[in-house]
PDB file of C-alpha atoms in Angstrom:
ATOM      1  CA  UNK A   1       0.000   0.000   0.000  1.00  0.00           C
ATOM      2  CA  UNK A   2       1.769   3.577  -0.884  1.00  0.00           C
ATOM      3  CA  UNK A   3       1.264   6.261   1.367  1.00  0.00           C
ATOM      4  CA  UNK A   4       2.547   9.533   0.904  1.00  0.00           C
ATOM      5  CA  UNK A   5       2.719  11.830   4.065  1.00  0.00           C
ATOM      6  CA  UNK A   6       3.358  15.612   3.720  1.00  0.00           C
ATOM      7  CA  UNK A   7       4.540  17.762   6.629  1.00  0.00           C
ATOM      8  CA  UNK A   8       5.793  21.148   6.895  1.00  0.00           C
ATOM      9  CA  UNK A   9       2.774  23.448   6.307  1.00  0.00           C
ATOM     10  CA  UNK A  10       1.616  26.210   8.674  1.00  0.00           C
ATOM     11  CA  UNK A  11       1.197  29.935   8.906  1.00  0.00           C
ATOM     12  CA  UNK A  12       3.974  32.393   7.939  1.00  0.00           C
ATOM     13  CA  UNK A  13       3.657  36.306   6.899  1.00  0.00           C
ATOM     14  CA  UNK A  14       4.027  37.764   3.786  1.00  0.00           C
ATOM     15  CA  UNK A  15       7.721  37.637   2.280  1.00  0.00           C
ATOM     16  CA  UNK A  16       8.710  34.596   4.641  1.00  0.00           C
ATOM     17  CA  UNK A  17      10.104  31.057   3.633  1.00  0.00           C
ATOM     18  CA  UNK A  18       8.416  27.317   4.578  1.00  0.00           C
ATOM     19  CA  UNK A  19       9.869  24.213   3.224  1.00  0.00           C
ATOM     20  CA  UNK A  20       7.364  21.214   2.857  1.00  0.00           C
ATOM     21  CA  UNK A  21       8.219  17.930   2.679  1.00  0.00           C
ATOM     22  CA  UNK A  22       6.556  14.596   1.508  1.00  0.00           C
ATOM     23  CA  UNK A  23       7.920  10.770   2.416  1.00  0.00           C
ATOM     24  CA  UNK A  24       6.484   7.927   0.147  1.00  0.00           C
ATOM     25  CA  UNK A  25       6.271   4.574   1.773  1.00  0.00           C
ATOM     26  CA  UNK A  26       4.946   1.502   0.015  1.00  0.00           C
ATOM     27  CA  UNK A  27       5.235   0.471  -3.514  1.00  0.00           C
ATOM     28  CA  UNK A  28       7.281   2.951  -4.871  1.00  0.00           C
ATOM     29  CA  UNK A  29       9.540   1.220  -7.694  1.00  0.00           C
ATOM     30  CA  UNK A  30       7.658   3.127 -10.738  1.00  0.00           C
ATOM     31  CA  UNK A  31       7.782   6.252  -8.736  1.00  0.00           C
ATOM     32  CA  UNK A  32       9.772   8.283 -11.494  1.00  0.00           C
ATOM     33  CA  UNK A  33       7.887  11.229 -11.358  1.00  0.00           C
ATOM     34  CA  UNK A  34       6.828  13.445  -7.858  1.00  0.00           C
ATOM     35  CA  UNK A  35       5.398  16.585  -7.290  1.00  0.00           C
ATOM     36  CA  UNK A  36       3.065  19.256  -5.658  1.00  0.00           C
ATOM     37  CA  UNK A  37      -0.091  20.434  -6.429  1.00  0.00           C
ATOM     38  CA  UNK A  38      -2.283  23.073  -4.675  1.00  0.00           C
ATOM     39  CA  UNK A  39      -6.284  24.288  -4.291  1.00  0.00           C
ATOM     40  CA  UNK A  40      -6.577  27.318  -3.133  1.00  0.00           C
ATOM     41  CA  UNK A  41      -9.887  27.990  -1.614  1.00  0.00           C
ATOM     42  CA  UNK A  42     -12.868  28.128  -4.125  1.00  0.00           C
ATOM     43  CA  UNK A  43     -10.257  27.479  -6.853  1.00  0.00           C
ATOM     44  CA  UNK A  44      -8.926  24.420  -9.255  1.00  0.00           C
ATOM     45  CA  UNK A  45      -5.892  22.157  -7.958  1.00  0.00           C
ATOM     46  CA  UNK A  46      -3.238  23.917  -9.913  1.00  0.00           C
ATOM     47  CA  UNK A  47       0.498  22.476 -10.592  1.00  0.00           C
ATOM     48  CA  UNK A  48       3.055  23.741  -8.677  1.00  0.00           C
ATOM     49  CA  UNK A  49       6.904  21.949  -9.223  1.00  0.00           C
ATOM     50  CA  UNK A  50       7.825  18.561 -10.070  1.00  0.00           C
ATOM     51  CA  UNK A  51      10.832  16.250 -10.199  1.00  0.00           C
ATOM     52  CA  UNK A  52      11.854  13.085 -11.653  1.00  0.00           C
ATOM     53  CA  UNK A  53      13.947  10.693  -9.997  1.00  0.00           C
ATOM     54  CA  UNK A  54      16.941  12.297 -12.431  1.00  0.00           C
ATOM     55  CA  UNK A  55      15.737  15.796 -10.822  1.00  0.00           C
ATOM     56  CA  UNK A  56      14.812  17.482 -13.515  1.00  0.00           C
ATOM     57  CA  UNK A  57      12.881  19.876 -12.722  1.00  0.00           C
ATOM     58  CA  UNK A  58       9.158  21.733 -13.802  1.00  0.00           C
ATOM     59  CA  UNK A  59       8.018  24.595 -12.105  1.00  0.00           C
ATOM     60  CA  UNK A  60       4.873  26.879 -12.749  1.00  0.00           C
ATOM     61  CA  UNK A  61       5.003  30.124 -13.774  1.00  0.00           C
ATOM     62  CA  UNK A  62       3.950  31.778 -10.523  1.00  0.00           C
ATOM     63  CA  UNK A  63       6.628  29.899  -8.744  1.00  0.00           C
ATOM     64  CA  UNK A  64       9.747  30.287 -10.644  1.00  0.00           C
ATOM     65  CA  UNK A  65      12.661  32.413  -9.043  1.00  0.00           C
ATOM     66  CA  UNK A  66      10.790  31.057  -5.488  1.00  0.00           C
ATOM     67  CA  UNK A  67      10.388  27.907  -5.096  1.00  0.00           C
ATOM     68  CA  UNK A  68      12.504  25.013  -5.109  1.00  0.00           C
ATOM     69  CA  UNK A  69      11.593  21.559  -5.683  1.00  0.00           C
ATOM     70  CA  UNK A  70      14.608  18.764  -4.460  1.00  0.00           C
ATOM     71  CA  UNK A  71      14.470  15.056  -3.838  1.00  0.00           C
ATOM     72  CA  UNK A  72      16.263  12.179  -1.868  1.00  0.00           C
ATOM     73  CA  UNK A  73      15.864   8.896  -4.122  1.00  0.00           C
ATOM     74  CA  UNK A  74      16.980   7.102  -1.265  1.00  0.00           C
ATOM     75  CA  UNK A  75      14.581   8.471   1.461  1.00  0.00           C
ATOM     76  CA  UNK A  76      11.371   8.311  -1.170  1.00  0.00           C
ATOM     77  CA  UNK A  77      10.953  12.377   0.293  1.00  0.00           C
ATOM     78  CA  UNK A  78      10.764  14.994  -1.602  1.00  0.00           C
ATOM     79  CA  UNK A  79      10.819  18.643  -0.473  1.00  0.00           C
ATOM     80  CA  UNK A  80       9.524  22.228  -1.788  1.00  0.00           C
ATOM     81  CA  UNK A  81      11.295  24.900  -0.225  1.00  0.00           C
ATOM     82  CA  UNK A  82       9.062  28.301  -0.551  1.00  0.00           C
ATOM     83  CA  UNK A  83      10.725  31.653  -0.374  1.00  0.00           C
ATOM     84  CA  UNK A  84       9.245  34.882  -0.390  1.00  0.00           C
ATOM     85  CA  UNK A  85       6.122  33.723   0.104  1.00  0.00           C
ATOM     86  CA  UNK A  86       2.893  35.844  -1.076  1.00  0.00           C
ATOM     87  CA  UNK A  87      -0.388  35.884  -0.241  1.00  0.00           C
ATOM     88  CA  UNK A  88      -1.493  34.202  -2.991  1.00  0.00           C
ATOM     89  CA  UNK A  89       0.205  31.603  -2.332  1.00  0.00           C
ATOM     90  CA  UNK A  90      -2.008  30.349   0.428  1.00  0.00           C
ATOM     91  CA  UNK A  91      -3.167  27.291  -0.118  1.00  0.00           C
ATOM     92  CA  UNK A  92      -3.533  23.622   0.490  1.00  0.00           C
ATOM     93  CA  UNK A  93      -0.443  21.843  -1.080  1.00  0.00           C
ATOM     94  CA  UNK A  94      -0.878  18.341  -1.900  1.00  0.00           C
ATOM     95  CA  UNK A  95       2.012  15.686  -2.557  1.00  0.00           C
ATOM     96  CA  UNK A  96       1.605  13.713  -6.027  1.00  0.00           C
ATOM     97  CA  UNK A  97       2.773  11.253  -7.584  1.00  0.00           C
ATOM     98  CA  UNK A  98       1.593  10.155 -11.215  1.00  0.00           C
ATOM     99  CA  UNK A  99       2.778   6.115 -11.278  1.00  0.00           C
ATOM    100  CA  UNK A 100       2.432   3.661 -14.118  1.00  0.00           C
ATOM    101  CA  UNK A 101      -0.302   2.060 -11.574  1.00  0.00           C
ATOM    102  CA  UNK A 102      -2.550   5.350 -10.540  1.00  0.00           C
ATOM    103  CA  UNK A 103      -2.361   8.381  -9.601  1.00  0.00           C
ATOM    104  CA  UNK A 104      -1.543   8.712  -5.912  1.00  0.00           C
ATOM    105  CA  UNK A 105      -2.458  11.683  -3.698  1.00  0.00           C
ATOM    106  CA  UNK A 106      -1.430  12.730  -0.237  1.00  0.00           C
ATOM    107  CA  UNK A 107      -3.583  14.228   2.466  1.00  0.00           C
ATOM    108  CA  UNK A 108      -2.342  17.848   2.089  1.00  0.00           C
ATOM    109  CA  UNK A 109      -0.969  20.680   4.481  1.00  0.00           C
ATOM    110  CA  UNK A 110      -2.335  24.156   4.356  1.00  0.00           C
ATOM    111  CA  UNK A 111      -0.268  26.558   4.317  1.00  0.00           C
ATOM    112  CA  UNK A 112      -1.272  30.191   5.128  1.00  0.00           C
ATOM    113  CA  UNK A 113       0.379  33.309   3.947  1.00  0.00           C
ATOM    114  CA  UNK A 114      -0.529  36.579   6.313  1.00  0.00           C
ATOM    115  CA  UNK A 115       0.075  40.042   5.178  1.00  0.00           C
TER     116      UNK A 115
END
């Protein structure tokens, strides 16, 4: 059974860093590609940064220049460190991973920006 747990999430004001992270456990052998979404209240789950297990790297526009997305093959974790966070940026981030099998989701962690 794969789980994947995020952690990391929480308030922070305007122009402040948070670094999420999210540990895969289970059947992770075709887990080439991993990620983050978010859904921002009243809005679509949007793409944020992903990685494959090569770490390359994908970004969306609104996060380039901020964010960083990293990965340790060994630990199944991946990690999004956020710098100068804005407000619309607040959010609930999911983990995700798009396998050969399904897609797999974690639970998410909100994370607020305050001005």
């Amino acid at each position: 059974q794969v789980r994947l747990v995020e952690s990391g999430g929480g308030v922070v004001q305007a122009g402040g860093s948070l670094r999420l992270s999210c540990a895969a456990s289970g059947s992770t052998f075709d887990f080439n590609v991993m990620g983050w979404y978010r859904q921002a209240p009243g809005k679509q789950r949007d793409l944020v940064a992903t990685i494959n297990f090569y770490g390359s790297t994908n970004y969306a526009d609104s996060v380039k220049g901020r964010f960083i997305i990293s990965r340790d093959n060994a630990k199944n974790t991946i990690h999004l460190q956020m710098n100068s966070l804005k407000l619309e940026d607040t959010a609930v981030y999911y983990c995700y991973v798009p396998s050969s099998r399904r897609p797999y989701w974690g639970q998410g962690t909100q994370v607020t920006v305050s001005s």
